[in-house]
Amino acid sequence: MTDASVPPDTRTRIVEVAAGLLRDEGPAAVTTRGVAQAAGVQAPAIYRLFGDKDGLLEAVAEHVMSSFVAAKASVVEAAIETDADPVDDLRDGWRSQVAFGLDNPALFTLLSDPGRVAGSPAARRGRAVLEARVHRVAVAGRLRVSEERAVGLVQASGVGVITTLLGTPVDDRDPGLAEAVLEGLLAQILTDAPLADRTGHLSTVVAFRAVAPELDQLTAPERRLLAEWLDRVVDDQR
């Protein structure tokens, strides 16, 4: 919901104030009156801009997720430019995601709501960043499962680890849990060395599938057919 009578910077200020209250004091602090007072506006302005508290929380979720995703995207771009090790980049992405969730429990709960994530442009961009990381691993010949499967495993494992740790009293948390899950995950999706998979050179097929759409020497129908063949080989190993 928008209101042309309210300057855009006012909307941004309200969202940023609400995000800060949510991060520092939890959901109970994000009241219409409290946000309006902290942002220096009248409560009716919030209703005109966001409809209600739920609308404001939706805007906060999208704002925070967009900022976090933009930071992750810049890291991936830098890794591509410097030709950084793709597996190390994937590790770094996992660690930053876990750290963000643990440092921002209220925001993580808000952002991990399946109903909210399903319609979130920022969530789709976040998945695209993860897909780019996994794609680099595949191109390097280090992936033993399909890119789609790897992305799903990373997402599910990350959300599970953060949820488990947040549900455990701080003093009782296993400090090595996140790294242990990461190592188990990587053992499942990675080969020990490029193009050296012992189960039938599956990593070679996955790497070839990753670059198949870029083979301009083939026609578009030929590239689609090649991708279909390679997908069949990968799917047969699931």
Tab-separated table of C-alpha atoms in Angstrom:
chain	number	residue	atom	x	y	z
A	1	MET	CA	0.000	0.000	0.000
A	2	THR	CA	1.346	3.435	-0.876
A	3	ASP	CA	0.302	7.008	-0.197
A	4	ALA	CA	1.527	9.731	-2.532
A	5	SER	CA	1.054	12.301	0.248
A	6	VAL	CA	3.788	10.681	2.340
A	7	PRO	CA	7.388	11.256	1.190
A	8	PRO	CA	9.289	8.070	0.220
A	9	ASP	CA	11.972	8.790	2.800
A	10	THR	CA	9.308	8.725	5.512
A	11	ARG	CA	8.293	5.195	4.502
A	12	THR	CA	11.934	4.113	4.542
A	13	ARG	CA	12.473	5.679	7.976
A	14	ILE	CA	9.443	3.886	9.401
A	15	VAL	CA	10.603	0.514	8.028
A	16	GLU	CA	14.143	1.002	9.319
A	17	VAL	CA	12.889	2.024	12.767
A	18	ALA	CA	10.576	-1.002	12.901
A	19	ALA	CA	13.402	-3.291	11.799
A	20	GLY	CA	15.621	-1.928	14.564
A	21	LEU	CA	12.936	-2.433	17.197
A	22	LEU	CA	12.315	-5.972	15.995
A	23	ARG	CA	16.035	-6.772	16.055
A	24	ASP	CA	16.802	-5.183	19.416
A	25	GLU	CA	13.618	-5.725	21.425
A	26	GLY	CA	11.631	-8.436	19.648
A	27	PRO	CA	8.190	-8.565	18.003
A	28	ALA	CA	6.353	-7.177	21.051
A	29	ALA	CA	8.148	-3.851	20.580
A	30	VAL	CA	6.833	-3.400	17.042
A	31	THR	CA	3.577	-1.636	17.872
A	32	THR	CA	2.000	1.005	15.691
A	33	ARG	CA	2.288	3.581	18.466
A	34	GLY	CA	5.882	2.648	19.341
A	35	VAL	CA	7.083	2.693	15.741
A	36	ALA	CA	5.301	5.974	15.020
A	37	GLN	CA	6.847	7.637	18.048
A	38	ALA	CA	10.344	6.349	17.271
A	39	ALA	CA	10.053	7.381	13.621
A	40	GLY	CA	8.662	10.819	14.443
A	41	VAL	CA	5.372	10.383	12.568
A	42	GLN	CA	1.701	10.141	13.451
A	43	ALA	CA	0.198	6.663	13.782
A	44	PRO	CA	-2.292	7.266	10.913
A	45	ALA	CA	0.667	7.578	8.521
A	46	ILE	CA	1.580	3.956	9.247
A	47	TYR	CA	-1.950	2.800	8.550
A	48	ARG	CA	-2.023	4.744	5.275
A	49	LEU	CA	1.314	3.277	4.172
A	50	PHE	CA	1.097	-0.298	5.424
A	51	GLY	CA	-2.531	-0.976	6.273
A	52	ASP	CA	-1.843	-2.557	9.661
A	53	LYS	CA	0.910	-4.068	11.814
A	54	ASP	CA	1.092	-7.183	9.643
A	55	GLY	CA	1.604	-5.019	6.567
A	56	LEU	CA	4.402	-3.179	8.356
A	57	LEU	CA	6.057	-6.479	9.322
A	58	GLU	CA	5.843	-7.630	5.711
A	59	ALA	CA	7.671	-4.467	4.647
A	60	VAL	CA	10.271	-4.956	7.396
A	61	ALA	CA	10.899	-8.543	6.329
A	62	GLU	CA	11.389	-7.559	2.708
A	63	HIS	CA	13.646	-4.628	3.616
A	64	VAL	CA	15.915	-6.685	5.870
A	65	MET	CA	16.059	-9.618	3.482
A	66	SER	CA	16.831	-7.342	0.541
A	67	SER	CA	19.723	-5.721	2.400
A	68	PHE	CA	21.166	-9.061	3.495
A	69	VAL	CA	20.807	-10.598	0.042
A	70	ALA	CA	22.452	-7.590	-1.598
A	71	ALA	CA	25.457	-8.019	0.699
A	72	LYS	CA	25.660	-11.743	-0.124
A	73	ALA	CA	25.387	-11.040	-3.846
A	74	SER	CA	28.328	-8.630	-3.696
A	75	VAL	CA	30.426	-11.310	-1.982
A	76	VAL	CA	29.626	-13.816	-4.727
A	77	GLU	CA	30.464	-11.274	-7.424
A	78	ALA	CA	33.818	-10.629	-5.756
A	79	ALA	CA	34.479	-14.375	-5.573
A	80	ILE	CA	33.783	-14.697	-9.298
A	81	GLU	CA	36.011	-11.755	-10.179
A	82	THR	CA	38.922	-13.077	-8.119
A	83	ASP	CA	38.312	-16.701	-9.130
A	84	ALA	CA	38.079	-17.672	-5.467
A	85	ASP	CA	37.674	-21.339	-4.584
A	86	PRO	CA	33.954	-22.111	-5.080
A	87	VAL	CA	33.811	-24.563	-2.173
A	88	ASP	CA	35.324	-21.996	0.181
A	89	ASP	CA	32.767	-19.479	-1.082
A	90	LEU	CA	29.965	-21.945	-0.351
A	91	ARG	CA	31.345	-22.472	3.154
A	92	ASP	CA	31.495	-18.715	3.736
A	93	GLY	CA	27.912	-18.321	2.563
A	94	TRP	CA	26.723	-21.002	4.998
A	95	ARG	CA	28.576	-19.431	7.910
A	96	SER	CA	27.255	-15.933	7.208
A	97	GLN	CA	23.695	-17.258	6.979
A	98	VAL	CA	23.976	-19.117	10.291
A	99	ALA	CA	25.568	-16.098	11.984
A	100	PHE	CA	22.808	-13.823	10.704
A	101	GLY	CA	20.098	-16.134	12.010
A	102	LEU	CA	21.657	-16.494	15.445
A	103	ASP	CA	22.353	-12.765	15.773
A	104	ASN	CA	18.823	-11.838	14.672
A	105	PRO	CA	16.426	-14.445	16.093
A	106	ALA	CA	13.251	-12.369	15.734
A	107	LEU	CA	14.136	-11.396	12.179
A	108	PHE	CA	15.033	-14.986	11.305
A	109	THR	CA	11.661	-16.202	12.585
A	110	LEU	CA	9.934	-13.541	10.520
A	111	LEU	CA	11.968	-14.219	7.402
A	112	SER	CA	11.691	-18.006	7.594
A	113	ASP	CA	7.890	-18.037	7.563
A	114	PRO	CA	7.102	-20.238	4.498
A	115	GLY	CA	4.033	-18.188	3.614
A	116	ARG	CA	6.043	-14.972	3.593
A	117	VAL	CA	9.071	-16.426	1.798
A	118	ALA	CA	6.972	-17.946	-0.995
A	119	GLY	CA	5.906	-14.531	-2.249
A	120	SER	CA	9.048	-12.578	-1.431
A	121	PRO	CA	11.142	-11.125	-4.294
A	122	ALA	CA	14.079	-10.802	-1.893
A	123	ALA	CA	13.793	-14.477	-0.945
A	124	ARG	CA	13.916	-15.402	-4.621
A	125	ARG	CA	17.014	-13.267	-5.045
A	126	GLY	CA	18.546	-14.951	-2.014
A	127	ARG	CA	17.952	-18.361	-3.545
A	128	ALA	CA	19.511	-17.078	-6.780
A	129	VAL	CA	22.661	-16.143	-4.849
A	130	LEU	CA	22.855	-19.658	-3.400
A	131	GLU	CA	22.226	-21.123	-6.850
A	132	ALA	CA	25.125	-19.052	-8.212
A	133	ARG	CA	27.422	-20.398	-5.503
A	134	VAL	CA	26.392	-23.988	-6.164
A	135	HIS	CA	26.709	-23.470	-9.913
A	136	ARG	CA	30.353	-22.438	-9.494
A	137	VAL	CA	30.984	-25.646	-7.551
A	138	ALA	CA	29.333	-27.673	-10.330
A	139	VAL	CA	31.359	-25.991	-13.075
A	140	ALA	CA	34.527	-26.808	-11.128
A	141	GLY	CA	33.591	-30.491	-11.243
A	142	ARG	CA	33.185	-30.748	-7.471
A	143	LEU	CA	29.463	-31.554	-7.290
A	144	ARG	CA	28.253	-35.165	-7.082
A	145	VAL	CA	24.502	-34.357	-7.060
A	146	SER	CA	22.369	-32.127	-9.255
A	147	GLU	CA	22.536	-28.387	-8.640
A	148	GLU	CA	18.854	-28.370	-7.687
A	149	ARG	CA	19.371	-31.097	-5.083
A	150	ALA	CA	22.442	-29.345	-3.658
A	151	VAL	CA	20.600	-26.037	-3.297
A	152	GLY	CA	17.713	-27.749	-1.526
A	153	LEU	CA	20.031	-29.588	0.851
A	154	VAL	CA	21.950	-26.428	1.747
A	155	GLN	CA	18.752	-24.473	2.390
A	156	ALA	CA	17.085	-27.194	4.444
A	157	SER	CA	20.220	-27.873	6.497
A	158	GLY	CA	20.833	-24.188	7.183
A	159	VAL	CA	17.289	-23.482	8.341
A	160	GLY	CA	17.336	-26.631	10.473
A	161	VAL	CA	20.591	-25.735	12.206
A	162	ILE	CA	19.514	-22.178	12.978
A	163	THR	CA	16.099	-23.283	14.222
A	164	THR	CA	17.648	-25.953	16.444
A	165	LEU	CA	20.207	-23.594	17.954
A	166	LEU	CA	17.661	-20.823	18.536
A	167	GLY	CA	15.429	-23.342	20.297
A	168	THR	CA	18.251	-24.258	22.694
A	169	PRO	CA	19.256	-22.072	25.667
A	170	VAL	CA	22.444	-20.205	24.804
A	171	ASP	CA	24.482	-21.907	27.517
A	172	ASP	CA	23.355	-25.347	26.332
A	173	ARG	CA	24.093	-24.907	22.636
A	174	ASP	CA	26.619	-27.135	20.916
A	175	PRO	CA	29.162	-24.634	19.521
A	176	GLY	CA	30.307	-27.124	16.892
A	177	LEU	CA	26.875	-28.143	15.613
A	178	ALA	CA	26.736	-25.800	12.616
A	179	GLU	CA	30.195	-26.810	11.409
A	180	ALA	CA	29.443	-30.504	11.923
A	181	VAL	CA	26.280	-30.245	9.836
A	182	LEU	CA	28.170	-28.302	7.184
A	183	GLU	CA	30.874	-30.962	6.937
A	184	GLY	CA	28.272	-33.711	6.713
A	185	LEU	CA	26.437	-31.791	4.019
A	186	LEU	CA	29.574	-31.175	1.967
A	187	ALA	CA	30.571	-34.831	2.258
A	188	GLN	CA	27.248	-35.738	0.703
A	189	ILE	CA	27.240	-33.267	-2.186
A	190	LEU	CA	30.945	-32.864	-3.057
A	191	THR	CA	33.566	-35.019	-4.693
A	192	ASP	CA	37.035	-35.239	-3.142
A	193	ALA	CA	38.634	-33.752	-6.266
A	194	PRO	CA	37.426	-32.332	-9.598
A	195	LEU	CA	36.043	-34.918	-12.007
A	196	ALA	CA	37.037	-37.795	-9.721
A	197	ASP	CA	33.725	-39.267	-8.633
A	198	ARG	CA	33.930	-43.022	-8.043
A	199	THR	CA	30.234	-43.680	-8.690
A	200	GLY	CA	30.414	-43.428	-12.473
A	201	HIS	CA	31.867	-39.987	-13.113
A	202	LEU	CA	28.663	-38.331	-11.998
A	203	SER	CA	30.530	-35.145	-11.088
A	204	THR	CA	31.635	-34.893	-14.723
A	205	VAL	CA	28.034	-35.110	-15.869
A	206	VAL	CA	26.949	-32.488	-13.338
A	207	ALA	CA	29.761	-30.165	-14.439
A	208	PHE	CA	28.863	-30.669	-18.102
A	209	ARG	CA	25.207	-29.969	-17.298
A	210	ALA	CA	26.202	-26.728	-15.598
A	211	VAL	CA	27.877	-25.372	-18.750
A	212	ALA	CA	25.555	-26.937	-21.329
A	213	PRO	CA	23.300	-23.848	-21.638
A	214	GLU	CA	26.374	-21.778	-22.583
A	215	LEU	CA	27.444	-23.944	-25.550
A	216	ASP	CA	26.691	-21.461	-28.315
A	217	GLN	CA	28.103	-23.865	-30.904
A	218	LEU	CA	24.847	-25.817	-30.534
A	219	THR	CA	21.419	-24.618	-31.526
A	220	ALA	CA	18.849	-23.869	-28.827
A	221	PRO	CA	16.959	-27.148	-29.484
A	222	GLU	CA	20.257	-29.062	-29.341
A	223	ARG	CA	21.157	-27.462	-26.011
A	224	ARG	CA	17.737	-28.351	-24.606
A	225	LEU	CA	18.085	-31.945	-25.786
A	226	LEU	CA	21.583	-32.206	-24.312
A	227	ALA	CA	20.325	-30.810	-21.003
A	228	GLU	CA	17.486	-33.346	-21.030
A	229	TRP	CA	19.932	-36.223	-21.525
A	230	LEU	CA	22.244	-35.021	-18.796
A	231	ASP	CA	19.348	-34.451	-16.385
A	232	ARG	CA	18.268	-38.032	-17.008
A	233	VAL	CA	21.698	-39.319	-16.000
A	234	VAL	CA	21.756	-37.195	-12.850
A	235	ASP	CA	18.187	-38.077	-11.864
A	236	ASP	CA	18.950	-41.774	-12.255
A	237	GLN	CA	21.508	-41.459	-9.429
A	238	ARG	CA	19.092	-39.970	-6.919
